[in-house]
Short mmCIF file of C-alpha atoms in Angstrom, two decimals:
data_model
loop_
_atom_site.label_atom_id
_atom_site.label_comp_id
_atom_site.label_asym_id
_atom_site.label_seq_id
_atom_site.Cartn_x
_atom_site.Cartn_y
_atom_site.Cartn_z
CA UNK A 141 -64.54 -7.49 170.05
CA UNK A 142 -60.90 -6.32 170.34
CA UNK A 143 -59.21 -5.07 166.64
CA UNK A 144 -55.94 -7.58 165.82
CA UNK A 145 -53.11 -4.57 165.25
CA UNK A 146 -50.39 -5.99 163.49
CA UNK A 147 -47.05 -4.01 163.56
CA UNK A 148 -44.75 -3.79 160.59
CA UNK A 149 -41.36 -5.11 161.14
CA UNK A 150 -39.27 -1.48 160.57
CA UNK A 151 -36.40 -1.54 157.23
CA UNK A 152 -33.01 -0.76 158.55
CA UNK A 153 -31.46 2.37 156.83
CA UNK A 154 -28.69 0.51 155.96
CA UNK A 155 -30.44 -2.19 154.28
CA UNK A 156 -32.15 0.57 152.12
CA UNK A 157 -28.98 2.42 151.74
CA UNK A 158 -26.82 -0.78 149.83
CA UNK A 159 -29.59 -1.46 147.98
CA UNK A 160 -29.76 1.60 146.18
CA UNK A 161 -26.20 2.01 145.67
CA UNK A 162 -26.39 -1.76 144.11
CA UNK A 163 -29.42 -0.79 141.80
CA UNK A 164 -27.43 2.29 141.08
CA UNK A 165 -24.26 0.44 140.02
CA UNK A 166 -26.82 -1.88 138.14
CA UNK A 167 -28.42 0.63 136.15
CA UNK A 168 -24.86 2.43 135.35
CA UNK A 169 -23.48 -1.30 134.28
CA UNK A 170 -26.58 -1.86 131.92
CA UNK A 171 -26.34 1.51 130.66
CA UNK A 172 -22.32 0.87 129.75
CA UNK A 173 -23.08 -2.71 128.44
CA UNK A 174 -26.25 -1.03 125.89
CA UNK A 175 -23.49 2.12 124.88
CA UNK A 176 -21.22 -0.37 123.80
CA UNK A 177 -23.57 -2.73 122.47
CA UNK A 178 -24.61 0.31 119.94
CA UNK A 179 -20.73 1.47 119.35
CA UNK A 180 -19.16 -2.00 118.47
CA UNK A 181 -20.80 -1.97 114.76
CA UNK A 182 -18.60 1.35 114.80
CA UNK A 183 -15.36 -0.05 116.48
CA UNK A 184 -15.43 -3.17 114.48
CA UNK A 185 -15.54 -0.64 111.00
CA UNK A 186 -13.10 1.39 112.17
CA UNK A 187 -10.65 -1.56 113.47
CA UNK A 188 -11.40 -2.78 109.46
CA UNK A 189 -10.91 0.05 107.58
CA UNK A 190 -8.79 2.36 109.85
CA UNK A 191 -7.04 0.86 112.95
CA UNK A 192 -5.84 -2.05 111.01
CA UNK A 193 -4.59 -0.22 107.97
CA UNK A 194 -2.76 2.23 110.18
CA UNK A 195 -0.74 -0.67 111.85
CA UNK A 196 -0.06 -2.39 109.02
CA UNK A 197 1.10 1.25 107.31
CA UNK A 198 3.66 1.19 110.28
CA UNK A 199 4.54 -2.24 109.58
CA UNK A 200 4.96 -1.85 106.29
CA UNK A 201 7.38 1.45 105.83
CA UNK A 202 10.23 -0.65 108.06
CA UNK A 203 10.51 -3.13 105.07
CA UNK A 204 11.19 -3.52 101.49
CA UNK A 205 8.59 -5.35 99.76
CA UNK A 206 9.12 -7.22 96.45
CA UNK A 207 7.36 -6.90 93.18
CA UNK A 208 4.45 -8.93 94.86
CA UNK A 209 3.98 -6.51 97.62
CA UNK A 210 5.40 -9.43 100.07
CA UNK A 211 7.72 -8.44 102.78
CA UNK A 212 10.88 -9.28 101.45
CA UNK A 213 13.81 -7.18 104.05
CA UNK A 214 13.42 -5.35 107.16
CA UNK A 215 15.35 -2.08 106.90
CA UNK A 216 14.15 0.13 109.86
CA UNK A 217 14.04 3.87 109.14
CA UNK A 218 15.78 3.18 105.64
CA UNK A 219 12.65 4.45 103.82
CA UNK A 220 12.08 7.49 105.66
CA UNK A 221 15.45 8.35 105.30
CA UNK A 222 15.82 7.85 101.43
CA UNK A 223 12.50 9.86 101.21
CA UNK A 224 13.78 13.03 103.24
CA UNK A 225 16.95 12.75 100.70
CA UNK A 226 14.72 12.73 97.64
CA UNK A 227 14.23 15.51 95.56
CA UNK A 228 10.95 14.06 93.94
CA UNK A 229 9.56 13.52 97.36
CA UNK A 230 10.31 17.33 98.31
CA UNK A 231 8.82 18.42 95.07
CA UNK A 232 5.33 16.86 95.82
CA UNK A 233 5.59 18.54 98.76
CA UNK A 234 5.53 21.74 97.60
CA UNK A 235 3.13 20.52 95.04
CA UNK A 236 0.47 20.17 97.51
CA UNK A 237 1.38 22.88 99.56
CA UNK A 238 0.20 24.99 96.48
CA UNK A 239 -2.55 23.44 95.65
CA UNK A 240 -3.94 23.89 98.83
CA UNK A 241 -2.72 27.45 98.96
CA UNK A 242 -4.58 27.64 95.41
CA UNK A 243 -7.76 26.04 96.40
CA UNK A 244 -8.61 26.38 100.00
CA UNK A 245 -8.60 30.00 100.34
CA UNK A 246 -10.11 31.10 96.89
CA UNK A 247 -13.16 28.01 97.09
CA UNK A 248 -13.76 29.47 100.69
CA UNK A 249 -13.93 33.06 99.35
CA UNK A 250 -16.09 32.11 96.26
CA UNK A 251 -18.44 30.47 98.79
CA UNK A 252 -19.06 33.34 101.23
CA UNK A 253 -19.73 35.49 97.84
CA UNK A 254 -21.91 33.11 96.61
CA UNK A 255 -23.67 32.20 99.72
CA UNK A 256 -24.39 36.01 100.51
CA UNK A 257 -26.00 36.88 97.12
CA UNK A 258 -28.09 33.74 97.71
CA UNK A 259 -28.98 34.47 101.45
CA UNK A 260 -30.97 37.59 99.89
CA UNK A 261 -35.01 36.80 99.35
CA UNK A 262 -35.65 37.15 96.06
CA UNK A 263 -37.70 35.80 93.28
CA UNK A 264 -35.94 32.81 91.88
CA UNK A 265 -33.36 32.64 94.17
CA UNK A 266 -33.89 28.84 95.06
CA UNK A 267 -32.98 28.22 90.98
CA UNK A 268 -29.53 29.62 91.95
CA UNK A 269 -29.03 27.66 95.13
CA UNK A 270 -29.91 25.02 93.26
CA UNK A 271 -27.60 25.97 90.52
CA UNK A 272 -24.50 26.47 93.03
CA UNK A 273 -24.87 23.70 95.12
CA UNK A 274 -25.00 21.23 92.04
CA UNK A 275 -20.84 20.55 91.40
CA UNK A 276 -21.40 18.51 94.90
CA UNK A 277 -23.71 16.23 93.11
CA UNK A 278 -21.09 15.54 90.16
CA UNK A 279 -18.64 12.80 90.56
CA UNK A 280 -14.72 13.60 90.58
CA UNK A 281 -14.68 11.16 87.29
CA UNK A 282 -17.42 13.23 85.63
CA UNK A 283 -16.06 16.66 86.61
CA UNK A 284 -12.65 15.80 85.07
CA UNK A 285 -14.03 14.79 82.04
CA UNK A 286 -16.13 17.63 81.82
CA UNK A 287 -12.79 20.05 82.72
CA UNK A 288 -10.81 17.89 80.12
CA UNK A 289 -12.98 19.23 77.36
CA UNK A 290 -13.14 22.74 78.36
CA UNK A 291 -9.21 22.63 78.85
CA UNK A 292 -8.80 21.09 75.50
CA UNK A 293 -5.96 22.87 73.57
CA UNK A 294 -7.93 23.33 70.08
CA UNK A 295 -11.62 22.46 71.37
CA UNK A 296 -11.71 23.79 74.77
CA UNK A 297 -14.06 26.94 75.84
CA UNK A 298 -11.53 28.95 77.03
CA UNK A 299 -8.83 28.43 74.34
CA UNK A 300 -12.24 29.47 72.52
CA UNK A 301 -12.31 33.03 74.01
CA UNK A 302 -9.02 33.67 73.93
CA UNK A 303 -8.38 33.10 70.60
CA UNK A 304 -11.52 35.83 70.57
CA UNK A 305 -9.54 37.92 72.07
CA UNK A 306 -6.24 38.09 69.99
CA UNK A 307 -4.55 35.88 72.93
CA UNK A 308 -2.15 33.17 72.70
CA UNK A 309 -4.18 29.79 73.40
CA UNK A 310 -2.83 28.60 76.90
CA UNK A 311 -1.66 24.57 76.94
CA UNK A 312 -3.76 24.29 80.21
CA UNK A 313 -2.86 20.41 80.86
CA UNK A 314 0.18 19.72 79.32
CA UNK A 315 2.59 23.15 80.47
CA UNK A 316 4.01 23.13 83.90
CA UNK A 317 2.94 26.97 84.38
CA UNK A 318 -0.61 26.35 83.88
CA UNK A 319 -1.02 22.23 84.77
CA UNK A 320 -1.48 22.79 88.37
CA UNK A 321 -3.35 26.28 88.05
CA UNK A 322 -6.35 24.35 85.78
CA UNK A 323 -6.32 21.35 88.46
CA UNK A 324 -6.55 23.78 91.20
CA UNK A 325 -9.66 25.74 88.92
CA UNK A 326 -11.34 22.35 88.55
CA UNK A 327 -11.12 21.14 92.33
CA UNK A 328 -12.41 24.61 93.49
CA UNK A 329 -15.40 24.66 91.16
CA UNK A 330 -16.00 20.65 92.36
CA UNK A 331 -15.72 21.40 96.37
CA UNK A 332 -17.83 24.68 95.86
CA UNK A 333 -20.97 22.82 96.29
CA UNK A 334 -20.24 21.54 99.59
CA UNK A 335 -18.79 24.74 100.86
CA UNK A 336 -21.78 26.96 99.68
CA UNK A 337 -24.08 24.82 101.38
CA UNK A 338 -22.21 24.65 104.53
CA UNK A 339 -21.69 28.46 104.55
CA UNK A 340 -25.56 29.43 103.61
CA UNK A 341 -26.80 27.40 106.17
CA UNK A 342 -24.79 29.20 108.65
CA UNK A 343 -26.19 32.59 107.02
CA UNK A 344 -29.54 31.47 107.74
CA UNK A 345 -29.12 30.80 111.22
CA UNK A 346 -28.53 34.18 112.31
CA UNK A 347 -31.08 35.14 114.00
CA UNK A 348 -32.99 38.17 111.60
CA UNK A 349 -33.71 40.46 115.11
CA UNK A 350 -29.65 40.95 114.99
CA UNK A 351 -30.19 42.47 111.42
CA UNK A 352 -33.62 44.32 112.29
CA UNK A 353 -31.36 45.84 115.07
CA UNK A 354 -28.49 46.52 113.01
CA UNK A 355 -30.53 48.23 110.29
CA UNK A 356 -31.98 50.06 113.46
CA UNK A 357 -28.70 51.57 113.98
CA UNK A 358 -28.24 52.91 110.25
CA UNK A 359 -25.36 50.10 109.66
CA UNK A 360 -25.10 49.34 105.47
CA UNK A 361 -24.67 45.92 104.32
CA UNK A 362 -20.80 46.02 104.10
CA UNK A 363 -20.55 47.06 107.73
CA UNK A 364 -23.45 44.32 108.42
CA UNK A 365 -21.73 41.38 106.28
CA UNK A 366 -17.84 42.36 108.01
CA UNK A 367 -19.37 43.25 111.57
CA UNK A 368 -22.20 41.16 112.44
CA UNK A 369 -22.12 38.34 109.83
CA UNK A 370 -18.82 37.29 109.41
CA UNK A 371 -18.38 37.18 113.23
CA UNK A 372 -21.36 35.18 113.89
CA UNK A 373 -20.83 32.53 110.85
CA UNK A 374 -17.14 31.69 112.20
CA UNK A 375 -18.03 28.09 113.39
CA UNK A 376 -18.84 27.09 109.82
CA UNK A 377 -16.37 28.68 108.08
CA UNK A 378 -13.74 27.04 110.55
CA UNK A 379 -15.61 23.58 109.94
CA UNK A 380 -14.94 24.38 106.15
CA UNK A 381 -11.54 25.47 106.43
CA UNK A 382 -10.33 22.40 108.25
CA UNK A 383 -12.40 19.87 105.94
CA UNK A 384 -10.97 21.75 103.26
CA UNK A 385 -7.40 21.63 103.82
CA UNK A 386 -7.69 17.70 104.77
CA UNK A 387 -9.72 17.39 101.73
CA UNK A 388 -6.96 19.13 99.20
CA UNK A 389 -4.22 17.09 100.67
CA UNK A 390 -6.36 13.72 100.09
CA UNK A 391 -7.14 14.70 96.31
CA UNK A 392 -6.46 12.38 93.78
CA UNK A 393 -9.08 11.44 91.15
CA UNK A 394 -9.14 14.27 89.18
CA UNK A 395 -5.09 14.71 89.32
CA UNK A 396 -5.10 11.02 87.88
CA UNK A 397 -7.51 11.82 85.26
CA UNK A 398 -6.25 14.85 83.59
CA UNK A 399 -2.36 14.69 84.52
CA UNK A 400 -1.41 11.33 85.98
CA UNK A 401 1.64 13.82 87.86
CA UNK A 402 2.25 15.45 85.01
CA UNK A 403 3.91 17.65 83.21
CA UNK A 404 7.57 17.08 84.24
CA UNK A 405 5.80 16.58 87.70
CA UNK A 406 4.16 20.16 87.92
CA UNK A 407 1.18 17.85 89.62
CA UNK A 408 2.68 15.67 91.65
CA UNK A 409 1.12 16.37 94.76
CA UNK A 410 1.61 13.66 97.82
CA UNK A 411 -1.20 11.49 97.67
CA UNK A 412 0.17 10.73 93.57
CA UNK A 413 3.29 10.15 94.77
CA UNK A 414 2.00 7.95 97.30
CA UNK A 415 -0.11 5.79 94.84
CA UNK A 416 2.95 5.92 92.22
CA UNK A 417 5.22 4.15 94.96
CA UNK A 418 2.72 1.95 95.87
CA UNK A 419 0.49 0.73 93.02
CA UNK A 420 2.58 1.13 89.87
CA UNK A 421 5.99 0.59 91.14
CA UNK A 422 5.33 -2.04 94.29
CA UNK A 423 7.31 -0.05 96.67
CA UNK A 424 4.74 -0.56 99.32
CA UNK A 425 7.44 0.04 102.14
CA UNK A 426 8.52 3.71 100.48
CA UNK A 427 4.61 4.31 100.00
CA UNK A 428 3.56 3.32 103.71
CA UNK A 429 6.70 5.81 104.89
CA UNK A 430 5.20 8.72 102.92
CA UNK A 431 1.44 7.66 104.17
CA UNK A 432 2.81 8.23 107.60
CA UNK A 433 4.21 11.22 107.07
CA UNK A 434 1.10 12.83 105.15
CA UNK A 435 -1.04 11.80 107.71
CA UNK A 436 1.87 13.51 110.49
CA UNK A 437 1.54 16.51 108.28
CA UNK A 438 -2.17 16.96 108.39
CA UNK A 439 -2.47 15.63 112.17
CA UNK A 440 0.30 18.31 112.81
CA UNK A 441 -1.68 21.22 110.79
CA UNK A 442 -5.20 19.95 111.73
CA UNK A 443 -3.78 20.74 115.62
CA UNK A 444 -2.96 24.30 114.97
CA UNK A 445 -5.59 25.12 113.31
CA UNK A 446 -7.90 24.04 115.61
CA UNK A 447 -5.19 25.75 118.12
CA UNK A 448 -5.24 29.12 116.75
CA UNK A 449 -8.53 29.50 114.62
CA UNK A 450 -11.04 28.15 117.10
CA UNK A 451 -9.55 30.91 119.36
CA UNK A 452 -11.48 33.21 117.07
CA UNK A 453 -14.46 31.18 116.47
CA UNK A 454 -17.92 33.03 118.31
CA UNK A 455 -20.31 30.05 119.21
CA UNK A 456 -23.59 31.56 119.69
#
């Protein structure tokens, strides 16, 4: 009995050849349509809170507004124009310029101190972690109150001591020398938390053979810290350096609490000046010219530093 054979039809090439490039185009369609499927929750927050604000800040500083806050008068560049002529506006300014001067710097220093003595393994040494990395779980409203008592002229701590000391009690809120010096203490004792963290964590992730090696060698722990550590924690302390600086030009709460501005504007630092304009005197044209040009300022400084510093940054 003969075997039935029956022969297979061959596939062209070509055939198989568009068919994969359509189930690759597929695949790469789906996998665009799923992306953003899972980024428009994103989008439609930022649009909301960021996007739209931005626009309407742009909007805004080309009009005047009346007591309202309803567009009343276009006037074009009029408010940035009256604000580069201002002497208050140049004044917070410098204001802010200082206190970032004041506070970024020093809270990054006090960090890297504090986050080296706690890197060390010794007994207790989680209670002071703990201990340092607690002002990031206070509140800017508690942490000015707190600050308000210990600045107080007749019941404050430190008043306290120096009066234990023969010295002159210092007006720490109310006298233009020393009103922006005590907000500056405050906000570098409040951001510490954050920064330690930040910092310590970078510490840890150094791997210990570099230090087995560099003990090896004979090299003490200043050359160790300066040579090998500093160099290899650079990515965190540039991350902290740039939050830092955009985080001192946004501060507010506590300059509201224990100043409001004051005195004789010693504390007027943008963002104040910005909420005075706005919310108290319903100038929401001048205020939406000088949001613009605080955010130009940090886009402008955020650029160079990430220009210049991440030129010296070692990623591992």
């Amino acid at each position: 009995m003969e075997k039935e054979i029956i022969l297979h039809k061959a596939i062209p090439r070509s055939f198989i050849h568009s068919f994969s490039t359509r189930s690759i185009r597929t695949n790469r369609w789906l996998e665009r349509v799923i992306a953003y499927a899972f980024l428009a929750p994103s989008l439609v927050l930022f649009s909301i809170f960021l996007f739209y604000p931005l626009i309407k800040s742009v909007y805004l500083s080309m009009y005047l507004t009346d007591p309202r806050g309803r567009v009343a008068q276009f006037v074009g560049l009029k408010n940035f124009t009256d604000l580069l002529s201002s002497e208050l506006f140049y004044k917070s300014i410098t204001n802010t310029l200082s206190f970032i001067l004041l506070t970024v710097p020093t809270g990054i220093i006090l960090a890297m101190l504090l986050a080296a003595i706690a890197q060390n393994r010794l007994r207790g040494i989680f209670l002071f972690r703990f201990i340092f990395s607690l002002p990031m779980a206070i509140s800017v409203g508690t942490g000015s109150i707190i600050w308000m008592i210990l600045y107080h002229p007749t019941l404050g701590v430190f008043n306290y001591f120096l009066t234990l000391m023969n010295a002159t009690p210092i007006h720490w809120l109310t006298d233009p020398k020393w009103a922006l010096i005590s907000i500056s203490i405050m906000t570098v004792w409040m951001n510490l938390g954050f920064q330690f963290i930040v910092l310590l964590s970078g510490m840890q992730s150094v791997p210990e053979d570099i230090y087995d090696s560099a003990k090896i060698d004979g090299s003490g722990s200043f050359r160790t810290f300066f040579k090998l550590t500093l160099p290899l924690i650079t990515p965190s302390l540039f991350f902290v350096a740039v939050v830092s600086m955009i985080g001192a030009f946004q501060s507010f709460g506590q300059i509201n609490i224990l100043t409001k501005g004051g005195p004789m504007n010693s504390t007027n630092v943008m963002v104040f000046n910005i909420y005075q304009d706005a919310f108290v005197n319903y100038r929401f044209g001048v205020g939406s010219a000088q949001a613009l040009i605080l955010f130009t300022i940090i886009l402008i400084l955020t650029l160079i530093q990430f220009k210049f510093l991440e030129k010296k940054v070692h990623y591992q």
